[in-house]
């Protein structure tokens, strides 16, 4: 008898076969599947075609299952597909997943893979070079009348564009982080392309992705990109995806690309509302009774009493319907007594007590990998791998590759069961997990300098997990400590702070701790709607109300946080409150609210007179308000408290330069550079000081060094242009000014500086364009009015010239150069027959 030859299917993987069987049993969502299938029958040029499908709905409605089904439908039409979920934490990580998925289907994106590898290497080099010290908040050039004097502070916050991931994090934190990265990066590399690859990776990577997609698009009928758990991934993907699909900023996207996104929330109408004609909105609700009955019937569950009981217990949530249907109950008793816990419904038909215990134990961690599993489950080491593999196959577990996560509608009742059944056992289990994460955190600390800890993502994740379990074990005792950590998290940016607020909310909900839950909700809401300053205002102002805070309550928390509250409802001690005021002051400063920032710093030093960072922050705000003497006084205190803080010395040197105390400025800047030679700002400030003293060669050396550390440093370029002017090198002068203005097109001082250079070269028409630009950016810029008046006079436009000079003198009475120029023009105008 001849042996049967293997079928083609036998070459498939076991996973492919299992997924195929599950797909054949997939019922429901017929309308959504049909709409997607029909879309692939419509040419991209047809107005009926949709380029983007957004699936959204509450947890448990089957978004991921539907997205996976849509992916399979696309593959059946010959599409090249890539599925990305929250396992990717940034645009580069998402692109790496896309490359890997396409490679599995025989399409290697080799150029993009190489560039991603370079990005990872360069990023690692930059991060390891960064010392996580307190940074001066990033600022933009002031639009006030003292623009010229304050322009030296631009170097504190020159931040290249951050592109698509700006929505994922606090914009002010991005500027601060970019400054740190530039400093560290500059000590390792001097390549502008590598710098951009580290600081704005999507700008470099996306054009390569689009080129690779164009090549693949010629070989397949469709390319389908699927982005799941968009409530998380959308934080960094949404802006980038919008730009890639609706603009030519990175190039053009092939017309046969279809994008699917799936998350809990509808699309942001402010961003996507104008493109409704090519977006298909796919809202998902719980299964209708017909859909739920269809799924049950497909699993052989047709008894009317059983179906009714399943429908009653699940509320139509697909994940629950599917979980119960898999057990094929024969009568209502098999489904479970109406008073039975949800856990018994999920685990009733699993008779192995070891497996049942493992499933319950693994509900405690928010996320699981093999190491966390071993810490959570009491079982022999030789059984752990098999037990973990069993758990990964449960219907209520989402497999994320190297980690797994329970579906929330299953995890929550499991936790409630164990908390109510044994409060002491609940606390002990969470306590053991907290100790485990604390041990891993301690191990991670060995590789970090103490001041670098909060900048280390791995350390933060371990600290966060430890904090969650400690809150669950002892919420009343631990809450003030976690709220203190929230302040440090805010200092790392909005995205990090949101994770801390989420842990507070989760722990409060899971442990039944109302205070923690309310704080988590209110802080998260404040962050999401109004940013870091609002959230810290809530923390400083008082405990959140019992119910959801209104928009008015959240926004009012950004106004005055100096109310006397005793006792402190957040449980923060005075040093923690001082730090919170300081971090909040930085957020307000970066938003341009210098007076409000000053009040926060004053509150901080009132609470903790030894907090050097608060004095330094107050100095920056005083500097922006023109109080340079007061700023220097604050910095005197800061350097006395922290004599190794190079940034404080450099700041004081810059303020001394502005006040023309050049010897004192050089002394401070020398010290600042010695302590922290990676500060481009310090080198540029010393170069400008040496230029003022006529030390051209030394000034050029310093400014060159500043630009080696930060090639995009516009203020240093403008100052070096003045060195070239003094040396009579007009070619280099204009090269530096052109580059500075190109790097910062919204920089009023830079535009005026180039206008002055053009005016001195007799190129008055071109100069007028720069002056017009400067005044459009800063309508109170007296020097720009005066200079424009001189150029207009040179072009014979005397009346306009006098009007400009009059305006300059209104803004700055006693402006000697403007008075001289106006007198000369009046005399010339009179001589020409003018009135």
XYZ file of N, CA, C and O in Angstrom, residues 280-438:
636
model
N -12.681 55.190 6.922
C -13.851 54.394 7.291
C -13.837 54.213 8.807
O -12.926 53.591 9.362
N -14.821 54.791 9.482
C -14.952 54.646 10.927
C -15.659 53.327 11.228
O -16.729 53.049 10.677
N -15.062 52.506 12.106
C -15.613 51.188 12.416
C -15.817 51.080 13.923
O -14.991 50.511 14.650
N -16.927 51.614 14.443
C -17.185 51.480 15.875
C -17.650 50.064 16.205
O -18.455 49.481 15.483
N -17.127 49.501 17.289
C -17.513 48.158 17.723
C -18.241 48.232 19.060
O -17.736 48.825 20.014
N -19.384 47.640 19.105
C -20.141 47.488 20.341
C -20.104 46.008 20.726
O -19.662 45.161 19.948
N -20.564 45.676 21.934
C -20.682 44.243 22.261
C -21.509 43.518 21.212
O -22.301 44.129 20.481
N -21.300 42.218 21.136
C -22.064 41.424 20.179
C -23.562 41.669 20.339
O -24.076 41.787 21.465
N -24.241 41.747 19.228
C -25.696 41.673 19.286
C -26.082 40.264 19.713
O -25.270 39.323 19.679
N -27.304 40.116 20.111
C -27.744 38.787 20.516
C -27.607 37.796 19.371
O -27.201 36.639 19.571
N -27.879 38.253 18.166
C -27.767 37.367 17.006
C -26.328 36.913 16.808
O -26.052 35.727 16.550
N -25.382 37.867 16.921
C -23.972 37.514 16.744
C -23.507 36.567 17.846
O -22.784 35.590 17.573
N -23.873 36.851 19.093
C -23.466 35.977 20.189
C -24.051 34.574 20.024
O -23.370 33.566 20.243
N -25.320 34.517 19.626
C -25.931 33.205 19.406
C -25.209 32.469 18.271
O -25.030 31.245 18.330
N -24.811 33.187 17.244
C -24.105 32.549 16.141
C -22.784 31.952 16.582
O -22.420 30.837 16.194
N -22.024 32.691 17.408
C -20.750 32.160 17.905
C -20.985 30.927 18.774
O -20.282 29.918 18.650
N -21.987 30.980 19.650
C -22.281 29.837 20.502
C -22.710 28.625 19.676
O -22.283 27.489 19.939
N -23.527 28.884 18.661
C -23.979 27.773 17.818
C -22.807 27.142 17.088
O -22.740 25.916 16.926
N -21.869 27.960 16.640
C -20.699 27.431 15.952
C -19.880 26.514 16.860
O -19.217 25.605 16.399
N -19.922 26.786 18.180
C -19.207 25.940 19.143
C -20.081 24.795 19.647
O -19.685 24.076 20.564
N -21.277 24.671 19.093
C -22.155 23.585 19.510
C -23.001 23.898 20.710
O -23.620 22.995 21.292
N -23.056 25.141 21.117
C -23.865 25.539 22.268
C -25.177 26.089 21.731
O -25.242 27.230 21.262
N -26.231 25.266 21.776
C -27.505 25.658 21.169
C -28.669 25.562 22.127
O -29.772 26.035 21.813
N -28.472 24.956 23.289
C -29.559 24.835 24.247
C -30.033 26.222 24.657
O -29.235 27.057 25.101
N -31.327 26.474 24.531
C -31.858 27.798 24.810
C -31.549 28.271 26.226
O -31.133 29.421 26.423
N -31.745 27.428 27.263
C -31.422 27.904 28.617
C -29.940 28.230 28.791
O -29.592 29.200 29.467
N -29.071 27.411 28.159
C -27.633 27.664 28.269
C -27.271 28.966 27.568
O -26.515 29.805 28.091
N -27.785 29.158 26.356
C -27.495 30.379 25.605
C -27.973 31.599 26.386
O -27.261 32.613 26.488
N -29.160 31.524 26.954
C -29.681 32.649 27.717
C -28.782 32.980 28.904
O -28.533 34.155 29.211
N -28.284 31.918 29.567
C -27.413 32.158 30.717
C -26.087 32.787 30.288
O -25.584 33.710 30.942
N -25.529 32.310 29.196
C -24.272 32.893 28.704
C -24.470 34.354 28.335
O -23.654 35.225 28.669
N -25.556 34.655 27.630
C -25.829 36.029 27.252
C -25.987 36.910 28.482
O -25.497 38.057 28.519
N -26.649 36.386 29.505
C -26.850 37.182 30.719
C -25.537 37.462 31.433
O -25.281 38.571 31.902
N -24.675 36.456 31.498
C -23.437 36.595 32.246
C -22.380 37.418 31.512
O -21.552 38.065 32.148
N -22.395 37.392 30.206
C -21.332 38.057 29.437
C -21.694 39.471 29.015
O -20.800 40.271 28.716
N -22.963 39.787 28.959
C -23.340 41.103 28.456
C -22.983 41.295 26.996
O -22.950 42.425 26.512
N -22.700 40.201 26.278
C -22.373 40.297 24.865
C -20.919 40.609 24.569
O -20.544 40.748 23.398
N -20.063 40.738 25.609
C -18.646 40.988 25.336
C -18.050 39.771 24.638
O -18.071 38.666 25.180
N -17.515 39.965 23.434
C -17.029 38.817 22.668
C -16.020 37.965 23.403
O -16.045 36.743 23.299
N -15.111 38.595 24.163
C -14.092 37.790 24.836
C -14.728 36.858 25.856
O -14.285 35.714 26.039
N -15.784 37.310 26.527
C -16.456 36.440 27.494
C -17.309 35.393 26.802
O -17.343 34.234 27.230
N -18.005 35.790 25.746
C -18.804 34.816 24.996
C -17.904 33.707 24.468
O -18.204 32.517 24.581
N -16.746 34.108 23.904
C -15.825 33.118 23.345
C -15.259 32.214 24.437
O -15.161 30.992 24.268
N -14.899 32.810 25.586
C -14.334 32.011 26.676
C -15.313 30.952 27.148
O -14.957 29.781 27.332
N -16.560 31.341 27.359
C -17.554 30.385 27.838
C -17.951 29.393 26.750
O -18.223 28.227 27.034
N -17.978 29.850 25.489
C -18.353 28.957 24.400
C -17.330 27.840 24.222
O -17.680 26.709 23.848
N -16.049 28.141 24.467
C -15.006 27.131 24.300
C -15.246 25.919 25.191
O -14.801 24.816 24.891
N -15.930 26.124 26.326
C -16.156 25.010 27.254
C -17.345 24.146 26.852
O -17.564 23.088 27.450
N -18.150 24.606 25.869
C -19.316 23.883 25.363
C -20.227 23.390 26.498
O -20.471 22.175 26.646
N -20.727 24.269 27.340
C -21.605 23.841 28.441
C -22.888 23.208 27.911
O -23.445 23.658 26.904
N -23.368 22.182 28.592
C -24.555 21.447 28.140
C -25.831 21.905 28.824
O -26.922 21.688 28.314
N -25.709 22.500 30.015
C -26.904 22.993 30.693
C -26.519 24.238 31.493
O -25.329 24.519 31.699
N -27.508 24.995 31.962
C -27.199 26.231 32.687
C -26.309 26.024 33.896
O -25.519 26.914 34.251
N -26.402 24.869 34.524
C -25.540 24.606 35.672
C -24.077 24.576 35.297
O -23.207 24.918 36.101
N -23.789 24.136 34.064
C -22.402 24.137 33.610
C -21.885 25.562 33.400
O -20.690 25.829 33.553
N -22.779 26.444 33.027
C -22.361 27.831 32.833
C -22.004 28.456 34.173
O -21.073 29.237 34.285
N -22.725 28.081 35.190
C -22.408 28.635 36.496
C -23.621 29.259 37.151
O -24.498 29.805 36.484
N -23.658 29.130 38.442
C -24.724 29.740 39.216
C -24.694 31.255 39.012
O -23.614 31.847 38.955
N -25.837 31.911 38.905
C -25.837 33.368 38.721
C -25.046 34.113 39.785
O -24.575 35.232 39.528
N -24.898 33.543 40.957
C -24.147 34.219 42.015
C -22.665 33.840 42.006
O -21.895 34.338 42.816
N -22.314 32.938 41.130
C -20.907 32.505 41.087
C -20.030 33.646 40.601
O -20.452 34.511 39.844
N -18.820 33.623 41.002
C -17.899 34.685 40.599
C -17.501 34.521 39.141
O -17.585 33.446 38.550
N -17.068 35.608 38.582
C -16.601 35.575 37.196
C -15.433 34.613 37.045
O -15.292 33.947 36.019
N -14.630 34.493 38.091
C -13.470 33.602 37.998
C -13.904 32.169 37.811
O -13.321 31.427 37.013
N -14.922 31.765 38.540
C -15.410 30.405 38.388
C -15.957 30.181 36.991
O -15.862 29.084 36.447
N -16.515 31.218 36.402
C -17.005 31.073 35.026
C -15.849 30.829 34.067
O -15.956 30.061 33.121
N -14.721 31.506 34.322
C -13.592 31.363 33.414
C -12.837 30.049 33.630
O -12.291 29.489 32.679
N -12.768 29.586 34.866
C -11.918 28.440 35.193
C -12.694 27.199 35.609
O -12.096 26.204 35.988
N -14.032 27.244 35.524
C -14.858 26.141 36.023
C -14.483 24.800 35.414
O -14.478 23.772 36.077
N -14.141 24.819 34.121
C -13.912 23.543 33.425
C -12.438 23.157 33.380
O -12.076 22.215 32.719
N -11.608 23.891 34.076
C -10.214 23.485 34.216
C -10.078 22.774 35.561
O -10.132 23.391 36.626
N -9.915 21.453 35.497
C -9.931 20.647 36.713
C -8.570 20.541 37.393
O -8.500 20.197 38.580
N -7.525 20.787 36.684
C -6.185 20.661 37.266
C -5.982 21.779 38.285
O -5.934 22.957 37.920
N -5.835 21.447 39.569
C -5.701 22.497 40.588
C -4.429 23.325 40.429
O -4.400 24.499 40.796
N -3.377 22.721 39.872
C -2.134 23.465 39.672
C -2.342 24.553 38.624
O -1.910 25.700 38.792
N -3.017 24.187 37.534
C -3.281 25.172 36.495
C -4.219 26.269 36.987
O -4.029 27.454 36.705
N -5.246 25.866 37.743
C -6.178 26.865 38.266
C -5.447 27.860 39.181
O -5.644 29.068 39.105
N -4.596 27.305 40.016
C -3.855 28.171 40.937
C -2.911 29.098 40.178
O -2.747 30.277 40.533
N -2.299 28.569 39.122
C -1.386 29.404 38.326
C -2.138 30.534 37.642
O -1.668 31.681 37.595
N -3.314 30.209 37.087
C -4.103 31.241 36.422
C -4.482 32.345 37.391
O -4.440 33.542 37.054
N -4.868 31.980 38.602
C -5.235 32.983 39.597
C -4.014 33.786 40.054
O -4.082 35.012 40.188
N -2.910 33.099 40.279
C -1.707 33.794 40.743
C -1.191 34.780 39.706
O -0.691 35.864 40.046
N -1.325 34.425 38.441
C -0.790 35.276 37.385
C -1.690 36.464 37.059
O -1.339 37.297 36.219
N -2.846 36.535 37.723
C -3.656 37.749 37.593
C -3.053 38.892 38.391
O -3.364 40.060 38.122
N -2.185 38.611 39.361
C -1.639 39.664 40.214
C -0.753 40.643 39.444
O -0.929 41.851 39.571
N 0.220 40.198 38.647
C 1.031 41.158 37.895
C 0.216 41.770 36.756
O -0.644 41.113 36.164
N 0.509 43.015 36.441
C -0.192 43.648 35.320
C 0.285 43.078 33.987
O -0.476 43.020 33.028
N 1.550 42.700 33.924
C 2.103 42.093 32.713
C 3.013 40.944 33.123
O 3.610 40.982 34.191
N 3.117 39.958 32.245
C 3.856 38.743 32.575
C 4.890 38.427 31.516
O 4.620 38.551 30.307
N 6.053 38.051 31.962
C 6.984 37.325 31.109
C 7.401 36.083 31.892
O 6.852 35.806 32.973
N 8.331 35.327 31.374
C 8.688 34.072 32.042
C 9.240 34.318 33.441
O 8.974 33.547 34.374
N 10.003 35.398 33.630
C 10.574 35.678 34.943
C 9.491 36.072 35.946
O 9.489 35.603 37.095
N 8.590 36.933 35.527
C 7.512 37.353 36.422
C 6.611 36.160 36.738
O 6.131 36.002 37.865
N 6.389 35.310 35.761
C 5.579 34.111 35.984
C 6.176 33.262 37.107
O 5.463 32.817 38.013
N 7.468 33.043 37.052
C 8.111 32.214 38.088
C 8.015 32.879 39.462
O 7.905 32.204 40.482
N 8.043 34.211 39.481
C 7.925 34.906 40.761
C 6.505 34.837 41.314
O 6.302 34.855 42.533
N 5.523 34.764 40.412
C 4.118 34.791 40.840
C 3.581 33.416 41.202
O 2.676 33.297 42.045
N 4.118 32.358 40.581
C 3.519 31.023 40.695
C 4.402 30.118 41.539
O 5.617 30.045 41.332
N 3.791 29.434 42.473
C 4.511 28.450 43.282
C 4.451 27.104 42.575
O 3.441 26.398 42.631
N 5.526 26.761 41.888
C 5.576 25.459 41.209
C 7.033 25.064 41.041
O 7.925 25.919 41.045
N 7.301 23.776 40.903
C 8.681 23.330 40.676
C 9.244 23.943 39.397
O 8.518 24.135 38.418
N 10.515 24.224 39.391
C 11.151 24.841 38.230
C 10.959 24.008 36.967
O 10.773 24.561 35.875
N 10.989 22.671 37.116
C 10.889 21.820 35.928
C 9.491 21.881 35.296
O 9.323 21.492 34.132
N 8.500 22.335 36.053
C 7.144 22.429 35.509
C 6.812 23.825 34.985
O 5.768 24.024 34.360
N 7.668 24.800 35.274
C 7.316 26.201 35.006
C 7.120 26.461 33.516
O 6.153 27.129 33.112
N 8.004 25.954 32.675
C 7.904 26.258 31.245
C 6.612 25.714 30.650
O 5.910 26.405 29.892
N 6.284 24.470 31.000
C 5.065 23.869 30.461
C 3.819 24.603 30.963
O 2.863 24.828 30.211
N 3.850 24.999 32.218
C 2.712 25.710 32.782
C 2.558 27.097 32.151
O 1.438 27.550 31.874
N 3.683 27.745 31.898
C 3.642 29.059 31.247
C 3.101 28.924 29.828
O 2.287 29.753 29.373
N 3.526 27.895 29.130
C 3.014 27.679 27.766
C 1.504 27.420 27.787
O 0.773 27.877 26.896
N 1.045 26.655 28.796
C -0.404 26.429 28.907
C -1.145 27.746 29.111
O -2.163 28.005 28.473
N -0.614 28.574 29.989
C -1.280 29.843 30.285
C -1.349 30.730 29.038
O -2.361 31.405 28.793
N -0.306 30.713 28.246
C -0.277 31.550 27.040
C -1.375 31.167 26.062
O -1.795 31.991 25.250
N -1.849 29.946 26.144
C -2.880 29.495 25.218
C -4.300 29.754 25.676
O -5.244 29.419 24.953
N -4.469 30.347 26.867
C -5.838 30.576 27.355
C -6.513 31.668 26.526
O -5.861 32.633 26.090
N -7.845 31.536 26.326
C -8.557 32.539 25.525
C -8.507 33.939 26.116
O -8.635 34.915 25.383
N -8.319 34.056 27.428
C -8.327 35.371 28.057
C -6.935 36.000 28.162
O -6.758 37.017 28.827
N -5.953 35.380 27.518
C -4.585 35.885 27.571
C -4.180 36.387 26.186
O -4.365 35.694 25.187
N -3.648 37.593 26.136
C -3.103 38.146 24.893
C -1.613 37.859 24.859
O -0.875 38.249 25.769
N -1.165 37.176 23.830
C 0.241 36.816 23.695
C 0.946 37.905 22.919
O 0.636 38.163 21.758
N 1.909 38.556 23.564
C 2.648 39.658 22.942
C 4.069 39.260 22.575
O 4.954 40.094 22.534
N 4.279 37.996 22.329
C 5.607 37.539 21.947
C 6.427 37.179 23.168
O 6.418 36.042 23.626
N 7.177 38.144 23.714
C 8.014 37.862 24.869
C 7.282 38.093 26.180
O 7.845 37.914 27.255
N 6.021 38.497 26.118
C 5.249 38.686 27.334
C 3.775 38.432 27.043
O 3.363 38.422 25.890
N 3.014 38.238 28.112
C 1.586 38.022 27.954
C 0.835 38.960 28.897
O 1.409 39.484 29.853
N -0.442 39.141 28.613
C -1.247 40.049 29.410
C -2.675 39.540 29.452
O -3.240 39.160 28.429
N -3.246 39.513 30.648
C -4.636 39.092 30.792
C -5.562 40.155 30.200
O -5.295 41.350 30.286
N -6.673 39.669 29.628
C -7.706 40.618 29.239
C -8.319 41.177 30.515
O -8.604 40.452 31.466
N -8.555 42.470 30.539
C -8.964 43.129 31.777
C -10.297 42.606 32.313
O -10.497 42.553 33.527
N -11.203 42.232 31.405
C -12.498 41.761 31.888
C -12.383 40.428 32.601
O -13.295 40.023 33.314
N -11.274 39.715 32.428
C -11.027 38.470 33.154
C -10.158 38.733 34.380
O -10.419 38.222 35.471
N -9.121 39.527 34.206
C -8.201 39.778 35.322
C -8.900 40.449 36.499
O -8.671 40.096 37.660
N -9.760 41.425 36.211
C -10.391 42.178 37.300
C -11.198 41.278 38.238
O -11.029 41.360 39.468
N -12.077 40.412 37.739
C -12.802 39.551 38.687
C -11.905 38.539 39.383
O -12.193 38.149 40.518
N -10.846 38.094 38.726
C -9.915 37.203 39.407
C -9.289 37.896 40.616
O -9.129 37.303 41.689
N -8.904 39.154 40.436
C -8.308 39.888 41.542
C -9.321 40.134 42.650
O -9.004 39.997 43.841
N -10.535 40.500 42.261
C -11.547 40.747 43.290
C -11.817 39.488 44.123
O -11.968 39.548 45.344
N -11.879 38.351 43.425
C -12.100 37.093 44.134
C -11.045 36.876 45.210
O -11.351 36.585 46.366
N -9.787 37.027 44.838
C -8.710 36.709 45.768
C -8.590 37.752 46.880
O -8.254 37.417 48.019
N -8.887 38.985 46.572
C -8.836 40.021 47.610
C -9.922 39.799 48.650
O -9.685 39.943 49.856
N -11.130 39.435 48.190
C -12.230 39.227 49.116
C -12.101 37.907 49.872
O -12.475 37.804 51.040
N -11.578 36.895 49.191
C -11.463 35.580 49.821
C -10.415 35.581 50.918
O -10.615 34.975 51.983
N -9.279 36.234 50.684
C -8.193 36.215 51.666
C -7.446 37.547 51.630
O -6.440 37.680 50.928
N -7.897 38.542 52.350
C -7.212 39.842 52.353
C -5.746 39.724 52.756
O -4.887 40.400 52.182
N -5.458 38.847 53.736
C -4.068 38.700 54.143
C -3.241 38.036 53.042
O -2.114 38.455 52.752
N -3.814 37.004 52.418
C -3.098 36.363 51.312
C -2.888 37.315 50.155
O -1.837 37.302 49.492
N -3.872 38.152 49.895
C -3.749 39.178 48.847
C -2.557 40.084 49.117
O -1.708 40.311 48.239
N -2.476 40.602 50.335
C -1.393 41.507 50.682
C -0.044 40.804 50.627
O 0.956 41.381 50.172
N -0.001 39.543 51.080
C 1.270 38.811 51.071
C 1.765 38.577 49.647
O 2.961 38.703 49.355
N 0.855 38.198 48.747
C 1.265 37.941 47.354
C 1.798 39.219 46.704
O 2.838 39.208 46.045
N 1.065 40.298 46.879
C 1.545 41.563 46.298
C 2.859 41.997 46.955
O 3.741 42.543 46.290
N 2.972 41.744 48.256
C 4.208 42.104 48.938
C 5.402 41.340 48.395
O 6.488 41.908 48.206
N 5.214 40.027 48.126
C 6.312 39.228 47.567
C 6.693 39.715 46.177
O 7.884 39.784 45.833
N 5.690 40.033 45.360
C 5.996 40.543 44.030
C 6.706 41.897 44.112
O 7.630 42.174 43.332
N 6.282 42.734 45.050
C 6.957 44.024 45.230
C 8.424 43.808 45.598
O 9.317 44.498 45.076
N 8.689 42.844 46.475
C 10.070 42.556 46.854
C 10.870 42.048 45.660
O 12.056 42.378 45.501
N 10.231 41.225 44.813
C 10.920 40.706 43.630
C 11.321 41.847 42.691
O 12.476 41.931 42.248
N 10.369 42.720 42.411
C 10.682 43.840 41.521
C 11.693 44.792 42.165
O 12.534 45.366 41.471
N 11.619 44.949 43.480
C 12.596 45.797 44.166
C 14.000 45.223 44.017
O 14.974 45.972 43.838
